[in-house]
Every structure is written in structure tokens, then in C-alpha cells.
Amino acid sequence: MPKSDPNPLSEFDLIARFFSPPAAQGFVGVGDDCGIMPVRPGFQLAVSTDTLIEGRHFFSDADPADIGHKALAVNLSDLAAAGAQPRACLLSLSLPHADESWLQAFSQGFLSLANESGCQLIGGDTTRSHDKIILGVTVLGEVPVSQALLRGRAQPDDDIWVTGQLGAPHTALQLRQGVWAADEALLAQTLPRLLRPQPPVHWAPELLGHAHAAIDISDGLIQDLQHILHDSQFGARVEAAAIPQHPALTHLSAEQQLEAVLSGGDEFELCFTAPVAQRAHILDSAAKAGVAVQRIGTITLEPTLQILDFEGKALNAEPTGFDHFNRS
Ligand code: ADP
Ligand code: MG
């Protein structure tokens, strides 16, 4: 629909057409004053929310289906980090205008991931913004009472694990922003990981009772691991050579590879710690679920972080991650 259309979609038409998936058994979906979701006895609710702003969290010209996917994926990643199973979500949309084809693709991207993840859309809010698209997503998940994975539960001698293959989102971002020399082939190989993160949502609850602490990698592996170390009051030794790396990164210099895997954000994979005795179980259950997992280091009693580069030499500079208020 052109922006100047004299009969734009009303707020209610928009909600009814694009954001009213059928409600699953036991749920009251979009359209009433409150969404209602069943909560099983013996479980706690795990709740998380994230905002995405046009130009900061997604490119203005991005495919709206990718934006819809990512808006939910970055929230599902927080549930995964708690070991919670997604159950429901809420979507707050602030749009400068109602563009039907944008909404159609956005809702398809959002709702197909919601459907795949067992996450029922039960409500939200729709408002007009001044000039930018602002998306607020809240997710609700279930986790057995007192079993949620928390950042502060790491123990000395725990293995440190990561899921997936790291470095592609950072590489795509550096290439898109012209910080790294243009390389169309490399951009094509890495961009999908930036646009469509795939957090290990289905597998994460398998970690309950096996892992000690977990976090999702949103601001860079090292910065996110630091949260676990800070909250657990222990240290760590991490071997860069052990970090699973996206295969396309072999085209980059060792320095760029190191930066991408240690400090690159937007991964939405998990970093977790678990006792050595859990190795076989973790490898086995991840293999059954088709999730890549890799041990990258150890939690140490000594509360410092030691990072070994690809040659096994200690890095002196601590790589930083992303901080909204320290960098723009
Ligand atoms: P209220 O005035 O009670 O807040 P609204 O008129 O804002 O209700 O919304 C009507 C219904 O549509 C509510 O069920 C609300 O949760 C839902 N809703 C509004 N916007 C969205 C959206 N973007 N996605 C999903 N549900 C939405
Ligand atoms: Mg409202």
C-alpha cells in the first residue's frame, strides 16, 4: 500500500490480518484484554524482553521476513540460556506507517519461527512511531521449579562449552559497514547468520540438571563469558584454537578471525559450563538433536580470565564486546 493511501489499514484490521494466529489448546490468543497461557504444575515462568530499533539492530532495507525472524530469535535465545521451553510471546510494534507488503512478510517471518518453536503469539500492542520501526518482543517460557540455568552457578573445573560455529555475524557486519575490505563472496556466506540467528531452542532444556551456568552470546563470547565469571566469582582459561569457527572465516587474517570469534556479537548461540563428568551426556544429547557443541576451556578457581590465541600464546589485551553506552 502506498504511504499516501487515503484509507490505510486500521490498527484492528492490521492485527486481525497479520498477527492473529489460531490459539493452541488452553491459550487465549490475540484479541482479548489479556493473553492467557496454561502453566503446568511444577514449572516456573521464565520471562524475557528485547527491543529492536531500525538502523541499530537491523538495516532499514532488510527483508521484513528476516526482521520478523530475528525479533523473535533474539528473545528465544534468552529462554534457551535459561534452559526454558518457549510457550508464548507478545509483540509491540511501532511503525511510521502501515505497509501491507512489509507487514505480510514480517508477520510470516515472525510467526513461522513462533510456530516452529512452540511459542504462541498471545498479544501485543500496535502504535504509530515518528520515523523508525521499533519492535518490542516479550517471550514466556516454562522451566521446572528451581532448575533454570543461571549465570552465577559455574563451578571450578567446569568445562566451558559453546554451541554452533562462531564469527559469521561479526564478519558480515564488518563487511557491510565497510570496516573490512569488500568481499562479496564472504559476505554472501556469512550474512545469513547475521540476518537469521538460529538459537538452539529445542535442545537447551536438555541441559537442565547437566549444565551449571549458561548465557546466550549476544555481545561477544568473551564479554558474555565475563558475566558468568563475574556472577560465579571464578575465572577461566579459554583456548581460541578450540572455538568452533564458521568455515568461511578461513579467508580472513588470523587477527580478524580472532576478533570475530572472541568479540563478535549477534551470535545467539549458547555458552555454558558443565562438570567434566557430563561430557559424554552433553555430546550425545547434542548429536541426537543435531546441535554442534564444543569445549573451549575451563573454569578456574583463580578469578582471572586467560585467553590463549591460535598458537597457544596468552593474549594480553582483553577483547571487548558490544556495549550500547560505550560505543555507538
Ligand atoms: P488494549 O486496548 O486492551 O490494550 P489493543 O486494542 O491494544 O487492546 O489490542 C487489541 C488486541 O490485539 C489485544 O489482544 C492485543 O494484545 C492484541 N495486539 C495488539 N497489537 C498486537 C501485535 N502487534 N501483535 C499481536 N497482538 C497484538
Ligand atoms: Mg494496547
CSV table of C-alpha atoms and ligand atoms in Angstrom, one decimal:
chain,number,residue,atom,x,y,z
A,1,MET,CA,0.0,0.0,0.0
A,2,PRO,CA,1.5,3.4,-0.9
A,3,LYS,CA,2.3,5.6,2.1
A,4,SER,CA,-0.3,8.2,1.0
A,5,ASP,CA,-3.2,5.8,0.7
A,6,PRO,CA,-6.3,7.7,1.9
A,7,ASN,CA,-7.7,4.5,3.5
A,8,PRO,CA,-4.8,2.9,5.4
A,9,LEU,CA,-5.3,-0.3,7.3
A,10,SER,CA,-6.9,0.4,10.7
A,11,GLU,CA,-5.0,-0.8,13.7
A,12,PHE,CA,-7.6,-3.6,14.2
A,13,ASP,CA,-7.5,-4.7,10.6
A,14,LEU,CA,-3.8,-4.9,10.8
A,15,ILE,CA,-3.8,-7.0,14.0
A,16,ALA,CA,-6.6,-9.3,12.6
A,17,ARG,CA,-4.9,-9.8,9.3
A,18,PHE,CA,-1.3,-10.2,10.2
A,19,PHE,CA,-1.0,-11.0,13.9
A,20,SER,CA,-3.8,-13.4,14.9
A,21,PRO,CA,-2.6,-16.9,14.6
A,22,PRO,CA,-5.0,-19.6,15.8
A,23,ALA,CA,-4.7,-20.1,19.5
A,24,ALA,CA,-3.5,-23.5,20.7
A,25,GLN,CA,-5.5,-25.6,23.2
A,26,GLY,CA,-5.6,-23.9,26.6
A,27,PHE,CA,-4.5,-20.5,25.3
A,28,VAL,CA,-6.5,-17.3,24.8
A,29,GLY,CA,-4.7,-15.7,21.8
A,30,VAL,CA,-4.6,-12.2,20.3
A,31,GLY,CA,-7.8,-10.2,20.6
A,32,ASP,CA,-8.8,-10.1,24.2
A,33,ASP,CA,-7.6,-7.8,27.0
A,34,CYS,CA,-5.1,-10.3,28.2
A,35,GLY,CA,-3.5,-13.3,26.5
A,36,ILE,CA,-3.9,-16.4,28.7
A,37,MET,CA,-1.4,-19.3,28.8
A,38,PRO,CA,-1.5,-22.5,30.7
A,39,VAL,CA,1.2,-23.1,33.3
A,40,ARG,CA,1.9,-26.7,34.3
A,41,PRO,CA,2.3,-27.5,38.0
A,42,GLY,CA,5.9,-27.9,39.0
A,43,PHE,CA,7.1,-25.3,36.5
A,44,GLN,CA,8.1,-21.7,36.8
A,45,LEU,CA,7.7,-19.0,34.1
A,46,ALA,CA,10.9,-17.7,32.5
A,47,VAL,CA,10.3,-14.2,31.0
A,48,SER,CA,12.5,-12.0,28.8
A,49,THR,CA,12.1,-9.0,26.6
A,50,ASP,CA,14.2,-7.3,23.9
A,51,THR,CA,13.8,-4.2,21.7
A,52,LEU,CA,15.0,-3.9,18.2
A,53,ILE,CA,15.3,-0.5,16.6
A,54,GLU,CA,15.6,0.2,12.9
A,55,GLY,CA,19.1,1.3,11.9
A,56,ARG,CA,20.6,-0.1,15.1
A,57,HIS,CA,19.5,-3.7,15.3
A,58,PHE,CA,18.5,-4.2,11.7
A,59,PHE,CA,19.2,-2.5,8.4
A,60,SER,CA,16.3,-0.3,7.1
A,61,ASP,CA,16.4,-2.1,3.8
A,62,ALA,CA,16.4,-5.6,5.4
A,63,ASP,CA,14.0,-8.2,4.2
A,64,PRO,CA,11.0,-7.8,6.6
A,65,ALA,CA,10.7,-11.6,6.9
A,66,ASP,CA,14.3,-11.7,8.3
A,67,ILE,CA,13.4,-8.9,10.7
A,68,GLY,CA,10.4,-10.8,11.9
A,69,HIS,CA,12.5,-13.9,12.4
A,70,LYS,CA,15.3,-12.1,14.2
A,71,ALA,CA,13.0,-10.1,16.5
A,72,LEU,CA,11.7,-13.4,17.9
A,73,ALA,CA,15.0,-15.4,17.7
A,74,VAL,CA,16.9,-12.9,19.9
A,75,ASN,CA,14.3,-13.4,22.6
A,76,LEU,CA,14.1,-17.2,22.2
A,77,SER,CA,17.9,-17.2,22.7
A,78,ASP,CA,17.4,-15.8,26.2
A,79,LEU,CA,14.9,-18.5,27.0
A,80,ALA,CA,17.4,-21.1,25.7
A,81,ALA,CA,20.1,-19.6,28.0
A,82,ALA,CA,17.8,-20.3,31.0
A,83,GLY,CA,17.1,-23.8,29.7
A,84,ALA,CA,13.4,-22.8,29.4
A,85,GLN,CA,11.0,-24.1,26.8
A,86,PRO,CA,9.2,-21.3,24.8
A,87,ARG,CA,5.4,-21.2,25.4
A,88,ALA,CA,4.1,-17.7,24.4
A,89,CYS,CA,5.2,-14.3,23.2
A,90,LEU,CA,3.9,-10.7,22.9
A,91,LEU,CA,4.8,-8.3,20.1
A,92,SER,CA,4.8,-4.5,20.4
A,93,LEU,CA,5.0,-2.9,17.0
A,94,SER,CA,5.7,0.8,16.5
A,95,LEU,CA,5.6,1.7,12.8
A,96,PRO,CA,5.8,5.0,11.0
A,97,HIS,CA,3.2,3.8,8.5
A,98,ALA,CA,1.3,0.5,7.8
A,99,ASP,CA,2.8,-1.0,4.7
A,100,GLU,CA,0.9,-4.2,3.8
A,101,SER,CA,3.6,-6.0,2.0
A,102,TRP,CA,6.1,-5.2,4.7
A,103,LEU,CA,3.6,-6.4,7.4
A,104,GLN,CA,2.8,-9.6,5.4
A,105,ALA,CA,6.5,-10.6,5.1
A,106,PHE,CA,7.3,-9.5,8.7
A,107,SER,CA,4.5,-11.5,10.2
A,108,GLN,CA,5.3,-14.5,8.1
A,109,GLY,CA,9.0,-14.4,9.4
A,110,PHE,CA,7.9,-13.9,13.0
A,111,LEU,CA,5.0,-16.4,13.0
A,112,SER,CA,6.8,-19.2,11.3
A,113,LEU,CA,9.6,-19.2,13.9
A,114,ALA,CA,7.0,-18.9,16.6
A,115,ASN,CA,5.3,-21.9,15.2
A,116,GLU,CA,8.5,-23.9,14.9
A,117,SER,CA,9.4,-23.1,18.5
A,118,GLY,CA,6.1,-23.8,20.1
A,119,CYS,CA,5.8,-20.2,21.0
A,120,GLN,CA,2.2,-18.9,20.8
A,121,LEU,CA,1.6,-15.2,20.0
A,122,ILE,CA,-0.9,-14.2,22.6
A,123,GLY,CA,-0.9,-10.4,22.4
A,124,GLY,CA,0.9,-7.2,21.9
A,125,ASP,CA,0.5,-3.5,21.0
A,126,THR,CA,0.4,-1.5,17.8
A,127,THR,CA,1.3,2.1,17.7
A,128,ARG,CA,2.5,4.7,15.2
A,129,SER,CA,6.1,5.9,15.6
A,130,HIS,CA,7.6,9.1,14.3
A,131,ASP,CA,10.0,7.8,11.7
A,132,LYS,CA,11.6,4.5,12.7
A,133,ILE,CA,10.3,0.9,13.2
A,134,ILE,CA,10.7,-0.1,16.8
A,135,LEU,CA,9.9,-3.7,17.8
A,136,GLY,CA,9.5,-5.0,21.3
A,137,VAL,CA,9.1,-8.7,21.9
A,138,THR,CA,8.5,-10.5,25.2
A,139,VAL,CA,8.8,-14.2,25.5
A,140,LEU,CA,7.4,-16.5,28.2
A,141,GLY,CA,8.8,-20.0,28.7
A,142,GLU,CA,8.5,-22.8,31.2
A,143,VAL,CA,11.3,-24.3,33.3
A,144,PRO,CA,11.0,-26.9,36.1
A,145,VAL,CA,10.9,-25.3,39.5
A,146,SER,CA,14.5,-24.2,40.7
A,147,GLN,CA,16.2,-25.8,37.7
A,148,ALA,CA,16.7,-22.7,35.5
A,149,LEU,CA,20.2,-22.2,34.3
A,150,LEU,CA,21.7,-19.0,35.8
A,151,ARG,CA,24.9,-17.1,35.1
A,152,GLY,CA,26.2,-17.4,38.7
A,153,ARG,CA,26.3,-21.2,39.0
A,154,ALA,CA,29.6,-22.0,37.3
A,155,GLN,CA,32.0,-24.2,39.4
A,156,PRO,CA,35.8,-24.5,39.3
A,157,ASP,CA,37.0,-27.2,36.8
A,158,ASP,CA,33.7,-27.0,34.8
A,159,ASP,CA,34.2,-27.3,31.1
A,160,ILE,CA,33.2,-24.2,29.1
A,161,TRP,CA,31.2,-25.1,26.0
A,162,VAL,CA,29.8,-23.2,23.1
A,163,THR,CA,27.1,-24.2,20.6
A,164,GLY,CA,27.3,-23.5,16.8
A,165,GLN,CA,30.1,-22.1,14.8
A,166,LEU,CA,31.1,-18.5,15.7
A,167,GLY,CA,32.3,-15.5,13.8
A,168,ALA,CA,30.0,-15.2,10.8
A,169,PRO,CA,27.6,-12.4,12.1
A,170,HIS,CA,30.6,-10.1,13.1
A,171,THR,CA,32.3,-10.8,9.7
A,172,ALA,CA,29.1,-9.9,7.8
A,173,LEU,CA,28.7,-6.7,9.9
A,174,GLN,CA,32.3,-5.6,9.3
A,175,LEU,CA,31.9,-6.2,5.6
A,176,ARG,CA,28.5,-4.5,5.3
A,177,GLN,CA,29.8,-1.5,7.2
A,178,GLY,CA,32.9,-1.2,5.1
A,179,VAL,CA,35.3,-1.7,8.1
A,180,TRP,CA,36.8,-4.8,6.4
A,181,ALA,CA,37.8,-4.8,2.7
A,182,ALA,CA,34.8,-5.6,0.4
A,183,ASP,CA,34.5,-9.4,-0.3
A,184,GLU,CA,31.1,-10.2,-1.9
A,185,ALA,CA,31.6,-14.0,-1.7
A,186,LEU,CA,32.5,-13.8,2.0
A,187,LEU,CA,29.5,-11.5,2.7
A,188,ALA,CA,27.2,-13.9,0.9
A,189,GLN,CA,28.4,-16.8,3.1
A,190,THR,CA,28.2,-15.0,6.4
A,191,LEU,CA,25.2,-12.6,6.1
A,192,PRO,CA,22.5,-15.3,6.6
A,193,ARG,CA,23.9,-15.9,10.1
A,194,LEU,CA,23.6,-12.2,10.9
A,195,LEU,CA,20.1,-12.0,9.5
A,196,ARG,CA,18.6,-15.3,10.7
A,197,PRO,CA,20.1,-16.4,14.0
A,198,GLN,CA,19.2,-20.0,15.0
A,199,PRO,CA,19.5,-20.3,18.8
A,200,PRO,CA,19.4,-24.0,19.9
A,201,VAL,CA,15.9,-23.5,21.4
A,202,HIS,CA,14.7,-27.1,21.2
A,203,TRP,CA,17.9,-28.6,22.7
A,204,ALA,CA,18.6,-26.1,25.5
A,205,PRO,CA,16.1,-27.7,28.1
A,206,GLU,CA,18.2,-30.9,27.8
A,207,LEU,CA,20.9,-29.0,29.7
A,208,LEU,CA,18.9,-28.8,32.8
A,209,GLY,CA,20.4,-31.0,35.5
A,210,HIS,CA,23.6,-31.4,33.5
A,211,ALA,CA,25.0,-27.8,33.0
A,212,HIS,CA,25.8,-25.4,35.8
A,213,ALA,CA,25.7,-21.9,34.2
A,214,ALA,CA,24.7,-20.6,30.8
A,215,ILE,CA,24.4,-17.3,28.8
A,216,ASP,CA,23.5,-16.5,25.2
A,217,ILE,CA,26.2,-14.9,23.1
A,218,SER,CA,24.7,-11.6,22.1
A,219,ASP,CA,27.6,-9.1,22.8
A,220,GLY,CA,30.6,-11.3,22.1
A,221,LEU,CA,31.8,-14.6,23.6
A,222,ILE,CA,34.4,-13.1,25.9
A,223,GLN,CA,32.2,-10.3,27.2
A,224,ASP,CA,29.3,-12.7,27.7
A,225,LEU,CA,31.5,-15.3,29.4
A,226,GLN,CA,32.7,-12.5,31.7
A,227,HIS,CA,29.2,-12.2,33.0
A,228,ILE,CA,29.3,-15.9,34.0
A,229,LEU,CA,32.7,-15.4,35.7
A,230,HIS,CA,31.7,-12.2,37.5
A,231,ASP,CA,28.4,-13.7,38.8
A,232,SER,CA,30.1,-17.0,39.7
A,233,GLN,CA,33.2,-15.3,41.1
A,234,PHE,CA,35.6,-17.6,39.4
A,235,GLY,CA,38.0,-17.3,36.4
A,236,ALA,CA,38.5,-19.1,33.2
A,237,ARG,CA,41.1,-20.3,30.6
A,238,VAL,CA,39.9,-20.2,27.0
A,239,GLU,CA,41.7,-21.6,24.0
A,240,ALA,CA,40.9,-19.7,20.8
A,241,ALA,CA,42.0,-22.7,18.7
A,242,ALA,CA,39.2,-24.8,20.3
A,243,ILE,CA,36.5,-22.3,19.4
A,244,PRO,CA,34.3,-23.6,16.6
A,245,GLN,CA,34.6,-21.2,13.8
A,246,HIS,CA,32.3,-20.6,10.8
A,247,PRO,CA,34.1,-22.3,7.8
A,248,ALA,CA,34.0,-19.1,5.7
A,249,LEU,CA,36.3,-17.3,8.1
A,250,THR,CA,39.4,-19.1,6.8
A,251,HIS,CA,39.5,-16.4,4.2
A,252,LEU,CA,40.3,-13.8,6.8
A,253,SER,CA,43.6,-12.9,8.6
A,254,ALA,CA,44.3,-14.6,11.9
A,255,GLU,CA,43.7,-11.3,13.7
A,256,GLN,CA,40.3,-10.9,12.1
A,257,GLN,CA,39.3,-14.5,12.9
A,258,LEU,CA,40.3,-13.9,16.5
A,259,GLU,CA,38.3,-10.7,16.7
A,260,ALA,CA,35.3,-12.4,15.1
A,261,VAL,CA,35.1,-15.4,17.4
A,262,LEU,CA,36.1,-13.7,20.6
A,263,SER,CA,34.4,-10.3,20.4
A,264,GLY,CA,31.8,-10.7,17.7
A,265,GLY,CA,28.2,-10.2,18.8
A,266,ASP,CA,24.8,-11.2,17.3
A,267,GLU,CA,25.6,-14.9,17.6
A,268,PHE,CA,22.6,-16.0,19.7
A,269,GLU,CA,24.4,-19.3,20.4
A,270,LEU,CA,24.9,-20.6,24.0
A,271,CYS,CA,28.0,-20.5,26.2
A,272,PHE,CA,27.6,-22.8,29.1
A,273,THR,CA,29.6,-24.6,31.8
A,274,ALA,CA,29.2,-28.2,33.0
A,275,PRO,CA,31.1,-30.7,35.1
A,276,VAL,CA,33.7,-32.8,33.3
A,277,ALA,CA,31.5,-35.9,34.2
A,278,GLN,CA,28.8,-34.6,31.9
A,279,ARG,CA,30.9,-34.6,28.7
A,280,ALA,CA,29.6,-37.8,27.3
A,281,HIS,CA,26.0,-36.9,28.0
A,282,ILE,CA,26.3,-33.4,26.5
A,283,LEU,CA,28.0,-34.7,23.3
A,284,ASP,CA,25.4,-37.5,23.0
A,285,SER,CA,22.3,-35.4,23.5
A,286,ALA,CA,23.6,-32.6,21.3
A,287,ALA,CA,24.4,-35.1,18.5
A,288,LYS,CA,20.9,-36.5,18.7
A,289,ALA,CA,19.4,-33.0,18.4
A,290,GLY,CA,21.7,-32.1,15.5
A,291,VAL,CA,23.3,-29.3,17.6
A,292,ALA,CA,27.0,-28.6,17.3
A,293,VAL,CA,28.8,-28.3,20.7
A,294,GLN,CA,32.4,-27.8,21.5
A,295,ARG,CA,34.5,-27.5,24.7
A,296,ILE,CA,36.6,-24.3,24.6
A,297,GLY,CA,38.1,-24.0,28.0
A,298,THR,CA,37.8,-24.5,31.8
A,299,ILE,CA,36.5,-22.6,34.8
A,300,THR,CA,39.3,-21.8,37.2
A,301,LEU,CA,39.3,-21.1,40.9
A,302,GLU,CA,41.7,-18.2,40.3
A,303,PRO,CA,39.3,-15.3,39.3
A,304,THR,CA,41.2,-14.2,36.2
A,305,LEU,CA,40.5,-14.8,32.5
A,306,GLN,CA,43.3,-16.3,30.5
A,307,ILE,CA,42.8,-16.4,26.7
A,308,LEU,CA,45.2,-18.4,24.5
A,309,ASP,CA,45.5,-17.3,20.9
A,310,PHE,CA,45.5,-19.7,17.9
A,311,GLU,CA,49.2,-20.5,18.7
A,312,GLY,CA,48.5,-21.1,22.3
A,313,LYS,CA,50.2,-17.8,23.4
A,314,ALA,CA,48.5,-15.8,26.1
A,315,LEU,CA,46.7,-12.7,24.8
A,316,ASN,CA,47.4,-9.6,26.8
A,317,ALA,CA,44.7,-7.3,25.5
A,318,GLU,CA,41.2,-8.4,26.7
A,319,PRO,CA,38.9,-8.4,23.7
A,320,THR,CA,35.8,-6.2,24.2
A,321,GLY,CA,32.3,-6.9,23.1
A,322,PHE,CA,29.5,-4.6,22.3
A,323,ASP,CA,28.1,-2.1,24.9
A,324,HIS,CA,25.4,0.3,23.8
A,325,PHE,CA,26.7,3.1,26.0
A,326,ASN,CA,30.4,2.7,25.5
A,327,ARG,CA,30.4,2.5,21.7
A,328,SER,CA,28.0,3.8,19.2
B,1,ADP,P1,-6.0,-2.9,24.6
B,1,ADP,O1,-6.6,-1.6,24.3
B,1,ADP,O2,-6.8,-3.8,25.5
B,1,ADP,O3,-4.5,-2.9,25.0
B,1,ADP,P2,-5.4,-3.2,21.9
B,1,ADP,O4,-6.5,-2.5,21.2
B,1,ADP,O5,-4.2,-2.5,22.1
B,1,ADP,O6,-6.0,-3.8,23.3
B,1,ADP,O7,-5.2,-4.6,21.1
B,1,ADP,C1,-6.2,-5.5,20.8
B,1,ADP,C2,-5.7,-6.9,20.9
B,1,ADP,O8,-4.7,-7.1,19.9
B,1,ADP,C3,-5.1,-7.3,22.2
B,1,ADP,O9,-5.4,-8.6,22.4
B,1,ADP,C4,-3.6,-7.1,22.0
B,1,ADP,O10,-2.9,-7.9,22.8
B,1,ADP,C5,-3.5,-7.5,20.5
B,1,ADP,N1,-2.4,-6.9,19.8
B,1,ADP,C6,-2.2,-5.6,19.5
B,1,ADP,N2,-1.2,-5.4,18.8
B,1,ADP,C7,-0.6,-6.6,18.5
B,1,ADP,C8,0.5,-7.0,17.9
B,1,ADP,N3,1.4,-6.2,17.2
B,1,ADP,N4,0.8,-8.4,17.9
B,1,ADP,C9,0.0,-9.2,18.5
B,1,ADP,N5,-1.1,-8.8,19.2
B,1,ADP,C10,-1.4,-7.5,19.2
B,2,MG,MG,-3.0,-1.8,23.5
